[in-house]
Coordinates of C-alpha atoms in Angstrom, one line a residue:
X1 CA 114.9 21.7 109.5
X2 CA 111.5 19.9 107.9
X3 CA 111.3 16.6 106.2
X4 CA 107.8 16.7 105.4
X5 CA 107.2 19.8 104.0
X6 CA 107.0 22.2 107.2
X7 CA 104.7 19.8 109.0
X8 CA 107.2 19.4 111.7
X9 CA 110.6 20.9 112.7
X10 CA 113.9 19.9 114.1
X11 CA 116.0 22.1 115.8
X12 CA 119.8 22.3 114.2
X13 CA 122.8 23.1 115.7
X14 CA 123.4 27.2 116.5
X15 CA 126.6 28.1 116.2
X16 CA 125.7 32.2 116.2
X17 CA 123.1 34.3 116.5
X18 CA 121.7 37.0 114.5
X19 CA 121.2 35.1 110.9
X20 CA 120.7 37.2 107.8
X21 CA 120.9 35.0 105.1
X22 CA 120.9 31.3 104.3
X23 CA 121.4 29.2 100.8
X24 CA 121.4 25.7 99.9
X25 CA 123.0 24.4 97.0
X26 CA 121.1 20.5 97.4
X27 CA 119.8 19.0 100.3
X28 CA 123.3 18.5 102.6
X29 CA 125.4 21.6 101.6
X30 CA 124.1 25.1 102.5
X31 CA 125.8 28.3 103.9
X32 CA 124.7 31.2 106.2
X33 CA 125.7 33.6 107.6
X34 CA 126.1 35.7 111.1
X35 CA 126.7 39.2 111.1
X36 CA 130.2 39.5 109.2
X37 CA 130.9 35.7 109.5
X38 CA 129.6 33.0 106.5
X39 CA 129.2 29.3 108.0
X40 CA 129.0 26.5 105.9
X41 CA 127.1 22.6 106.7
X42 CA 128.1 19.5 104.4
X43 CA 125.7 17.0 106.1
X44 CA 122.0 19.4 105.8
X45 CA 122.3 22.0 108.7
X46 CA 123.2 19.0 111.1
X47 CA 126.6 20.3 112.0
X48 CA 128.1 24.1 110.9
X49 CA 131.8 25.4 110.6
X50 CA 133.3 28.3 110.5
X51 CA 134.5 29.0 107.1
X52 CA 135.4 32.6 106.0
X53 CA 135.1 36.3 108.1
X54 CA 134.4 39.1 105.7
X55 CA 135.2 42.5 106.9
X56 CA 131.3 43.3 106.6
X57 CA 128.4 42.3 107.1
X58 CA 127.4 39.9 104.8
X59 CA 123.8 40.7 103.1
X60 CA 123.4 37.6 100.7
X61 CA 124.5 34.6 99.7
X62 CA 124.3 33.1 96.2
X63 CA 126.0 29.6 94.8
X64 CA 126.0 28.1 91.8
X65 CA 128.1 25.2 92.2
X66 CA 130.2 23.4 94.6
X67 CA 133.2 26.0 93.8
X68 CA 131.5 29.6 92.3
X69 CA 129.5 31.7 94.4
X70 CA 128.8 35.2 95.0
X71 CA 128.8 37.3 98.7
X72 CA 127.2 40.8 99.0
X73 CA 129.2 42.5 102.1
X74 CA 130.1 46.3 101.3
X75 CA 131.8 44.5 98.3
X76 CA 130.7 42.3 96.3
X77 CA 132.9 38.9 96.5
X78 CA 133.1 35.8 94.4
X79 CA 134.7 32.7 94.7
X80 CA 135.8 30.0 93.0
X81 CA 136.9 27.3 95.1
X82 CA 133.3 26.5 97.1
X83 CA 134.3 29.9 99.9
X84 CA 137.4 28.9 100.7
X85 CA 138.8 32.1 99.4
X86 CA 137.6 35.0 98.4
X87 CA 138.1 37.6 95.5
X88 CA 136.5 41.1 96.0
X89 CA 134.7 42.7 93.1
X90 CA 134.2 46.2 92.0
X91 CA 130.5 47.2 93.1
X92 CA 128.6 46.2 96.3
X93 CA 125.0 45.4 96.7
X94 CA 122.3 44.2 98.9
X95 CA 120.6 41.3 97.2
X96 CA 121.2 38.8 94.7
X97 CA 119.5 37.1 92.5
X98 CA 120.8 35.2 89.0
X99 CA 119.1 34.3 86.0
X100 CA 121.7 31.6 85.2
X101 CA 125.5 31.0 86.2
X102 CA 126.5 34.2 84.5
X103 CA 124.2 37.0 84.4
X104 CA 122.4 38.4 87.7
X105 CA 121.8 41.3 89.2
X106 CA 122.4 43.0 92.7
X107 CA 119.9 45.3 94.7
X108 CA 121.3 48.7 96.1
X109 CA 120.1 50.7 98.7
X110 CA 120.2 53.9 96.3
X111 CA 118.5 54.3 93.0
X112 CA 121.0 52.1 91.2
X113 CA 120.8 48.0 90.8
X114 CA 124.5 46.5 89.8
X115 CA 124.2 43.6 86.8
X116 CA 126.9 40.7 86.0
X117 CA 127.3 39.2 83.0
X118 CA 130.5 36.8 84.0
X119 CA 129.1 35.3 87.3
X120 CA 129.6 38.4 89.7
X121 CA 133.1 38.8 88.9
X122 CA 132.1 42.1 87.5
X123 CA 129.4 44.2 87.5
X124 CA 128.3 47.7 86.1
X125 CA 125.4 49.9 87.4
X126 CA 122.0 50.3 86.1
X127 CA 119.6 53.1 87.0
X128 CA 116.5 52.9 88.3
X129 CA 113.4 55.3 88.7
X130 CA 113.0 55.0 92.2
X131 CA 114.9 56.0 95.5
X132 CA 115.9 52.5 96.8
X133 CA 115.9 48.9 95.4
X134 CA 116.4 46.4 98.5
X135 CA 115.1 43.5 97.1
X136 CA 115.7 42.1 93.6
X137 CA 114.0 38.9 91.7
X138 CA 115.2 37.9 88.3
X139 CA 112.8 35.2 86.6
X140 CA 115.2 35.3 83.3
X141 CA 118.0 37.0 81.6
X142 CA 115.6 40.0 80.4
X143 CA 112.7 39.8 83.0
X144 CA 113.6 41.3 86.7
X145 CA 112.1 42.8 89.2
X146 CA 112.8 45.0 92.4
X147 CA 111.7 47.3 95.1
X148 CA 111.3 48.9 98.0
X149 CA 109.1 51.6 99.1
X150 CA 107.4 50.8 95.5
X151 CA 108.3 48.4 92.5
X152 CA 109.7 48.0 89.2
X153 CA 110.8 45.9 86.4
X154 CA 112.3 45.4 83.3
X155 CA 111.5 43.2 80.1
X156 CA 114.5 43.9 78.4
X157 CA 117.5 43.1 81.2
X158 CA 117.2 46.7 82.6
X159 CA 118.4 48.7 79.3
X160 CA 121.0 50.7 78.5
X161 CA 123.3 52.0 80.8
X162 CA 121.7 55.9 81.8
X163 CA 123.0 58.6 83.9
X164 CA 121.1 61.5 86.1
X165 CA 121.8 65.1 84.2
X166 CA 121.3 67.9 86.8
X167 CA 118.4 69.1 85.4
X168 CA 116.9 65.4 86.2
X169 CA 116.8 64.3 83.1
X170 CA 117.8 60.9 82.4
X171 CA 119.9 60.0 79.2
X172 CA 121.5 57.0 77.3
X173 CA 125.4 57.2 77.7
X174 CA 125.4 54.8 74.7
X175 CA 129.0 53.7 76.1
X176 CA 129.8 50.8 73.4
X177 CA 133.0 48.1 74.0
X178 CA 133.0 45.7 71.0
X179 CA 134.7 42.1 71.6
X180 CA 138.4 42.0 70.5
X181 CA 139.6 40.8 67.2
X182 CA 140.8 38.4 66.8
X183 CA 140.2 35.9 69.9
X184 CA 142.0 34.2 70.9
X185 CA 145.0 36.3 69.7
X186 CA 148.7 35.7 69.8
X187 CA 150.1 37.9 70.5
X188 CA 148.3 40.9 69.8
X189 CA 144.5 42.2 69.6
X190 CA 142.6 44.9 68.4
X191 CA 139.8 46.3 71.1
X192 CA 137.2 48.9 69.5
X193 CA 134.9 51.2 71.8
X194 CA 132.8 53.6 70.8
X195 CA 132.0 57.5 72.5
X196 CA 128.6 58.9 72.2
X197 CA 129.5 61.6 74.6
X198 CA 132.4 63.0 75.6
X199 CA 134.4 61.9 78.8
X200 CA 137.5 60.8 80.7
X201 CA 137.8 56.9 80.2
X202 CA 140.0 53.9 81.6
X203 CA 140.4 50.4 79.4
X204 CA 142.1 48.3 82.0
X205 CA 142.7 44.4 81.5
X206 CA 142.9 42.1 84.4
X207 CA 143.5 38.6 85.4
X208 CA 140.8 36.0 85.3
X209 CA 141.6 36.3 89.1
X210 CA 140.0 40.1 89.0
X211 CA 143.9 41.8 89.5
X212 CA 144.6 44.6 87.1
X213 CA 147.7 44.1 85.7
X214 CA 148.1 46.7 82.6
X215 CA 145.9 50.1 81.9
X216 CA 145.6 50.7 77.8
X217 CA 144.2 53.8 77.7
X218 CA 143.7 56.7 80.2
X219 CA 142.5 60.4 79.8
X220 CA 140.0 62.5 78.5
X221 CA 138.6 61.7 75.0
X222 CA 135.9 63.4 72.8
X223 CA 132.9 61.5 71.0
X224 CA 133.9 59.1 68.5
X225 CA 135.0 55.4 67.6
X226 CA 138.2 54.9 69.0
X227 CA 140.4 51.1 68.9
X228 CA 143.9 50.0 70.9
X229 CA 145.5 47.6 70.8
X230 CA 146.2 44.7 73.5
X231 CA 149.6 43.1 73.5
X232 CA 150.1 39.4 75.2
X233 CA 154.2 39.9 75.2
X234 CA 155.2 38.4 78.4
X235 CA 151.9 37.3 79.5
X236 CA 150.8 33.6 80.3
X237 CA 148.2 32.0 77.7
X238 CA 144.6 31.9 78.9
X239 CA 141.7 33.8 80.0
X240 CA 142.0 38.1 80.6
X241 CA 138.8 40.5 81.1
X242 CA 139.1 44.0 79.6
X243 CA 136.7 47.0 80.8
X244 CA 135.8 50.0 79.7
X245 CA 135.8 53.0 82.5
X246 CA 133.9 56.1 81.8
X247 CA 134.2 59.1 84.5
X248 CA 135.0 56.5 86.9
X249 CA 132.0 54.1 86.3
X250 CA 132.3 50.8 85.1
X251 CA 130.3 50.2 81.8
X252 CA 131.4 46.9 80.2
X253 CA 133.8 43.8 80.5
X254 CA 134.6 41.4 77.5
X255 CA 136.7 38.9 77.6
X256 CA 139.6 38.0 75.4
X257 CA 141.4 34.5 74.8
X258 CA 145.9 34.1 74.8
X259 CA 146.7 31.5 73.0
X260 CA 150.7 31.1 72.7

């Protein structure tokens, strides 16, 4: 640890071996972590605890609060109550890096980069024109960039959504999931989404917490605009996420306000 800009050093405590990655949220609380194992100081580095196991390694660490953070490890995780616990999200990724508390993106080790628009707790895939993308840098919601064995970036927050044909050629899935009117609703909603191409799609809504707990629409559908409708009957008032699922890729995530 330095005081004086690097001029000197002081040793701190080692718990572990074998650090990977290390973030500080202000001068006394920070976290890193050791192989599969994240480890947490309240007083600047000066004393470390044990505070969660993951059941990977864990690549990053990112918080932007006392309570909300985000882990890369396999999954990605989030948490809500300053890593405590733990709530797994649907895509994994190497590095992370945030242009503010809800939108950020997440390196991949293929040609793919994962983006958040809701503070990691869900993410949808992005490709990119080159092999691999370990590292990631976002200097604002529309500027990012990333690399590997060469670089890219993007002015516009990485574009629409593409996918690889077998031919090579890349095109625009134009996969559109509008916000649900009205919101907040009581006790039902109306959720529009719109086909460009043809394919078999999921709308599933889930818990702020990330659990799914109702599917609204499931199976194979043509091009074309297409709504359905979201009932709250027997559900609690507050905050539910709804996502759009096309041949088993995530492409958006809205969320929609009960308000009994």
């Amino acid at each position: 640890r330095t005081t004086d800009g690097g001029l000197n050093w002081i040793r701190q405590q080692n718990p572990a071996f074998g650090y990977r990655s290390l973030f500080f949220l202000n001068q006394d609380t920070g976290w890193y972590s050791n192989d599969n194992k994240l480890y947490r100081t309240l007083n600047g580095g000066t004393n470390w605890s044990l505070q969660y196991t993951f059941p990977q390694q864990i690549n990053d660490i990112y918080f932007f609060n006392n309570v909300r953070g985000v882990i890369s490890s396999g999954f990605n995780f989030y948490t809500t109550n300053g890593g405590v616990n733990w709530t797994q999200s649907n895509i994994g990724g190497i590095q992370l890096s945030f242009a503010n508390d809800s939108v950020g993106w997440a390196s991949n080790n293929i040609s793919q980069i994962a983006k958040t628009t809701n503070g990691g707790v869900f993410w949808f895939l992005q490709n990119v024109p080159i092999e691999r993308a370990a590292c990631i840098f976002a200097v604002d919601t529309l500027k990012v960039w990333a690399g590997q064995w060469g670089i890219i970036h993007t002015i516009d927050g990485g574009g629409p959504i593409t996918k690889i044909t077998q031919t090579g050629m890349e095109v625009p899935l134009n996969y559109l999931l509008h916000q649900n009117y009205p919101n907040p609703f009581n006790p039902t909603t109306t959720i529009n989404y719109e086909l460009r191409t043809a394919g078999f799609i999921s709308i599933n809504i889930y818990e702020i917490t990330g659990k799914l707990i109702k599917i609204l629409e499931r199976g194979y559908k043509r091009e074309g605009n297409y709504a359905t409708n979201f009932s709250g009957e027997g559900l609690s008032s507050g905050i539910y996420y709804y996502s759009l699922y096309v041949d088993g890729v995530l492409m958006d995530t809205k969320k929609a306000i009960l308000l009994k």
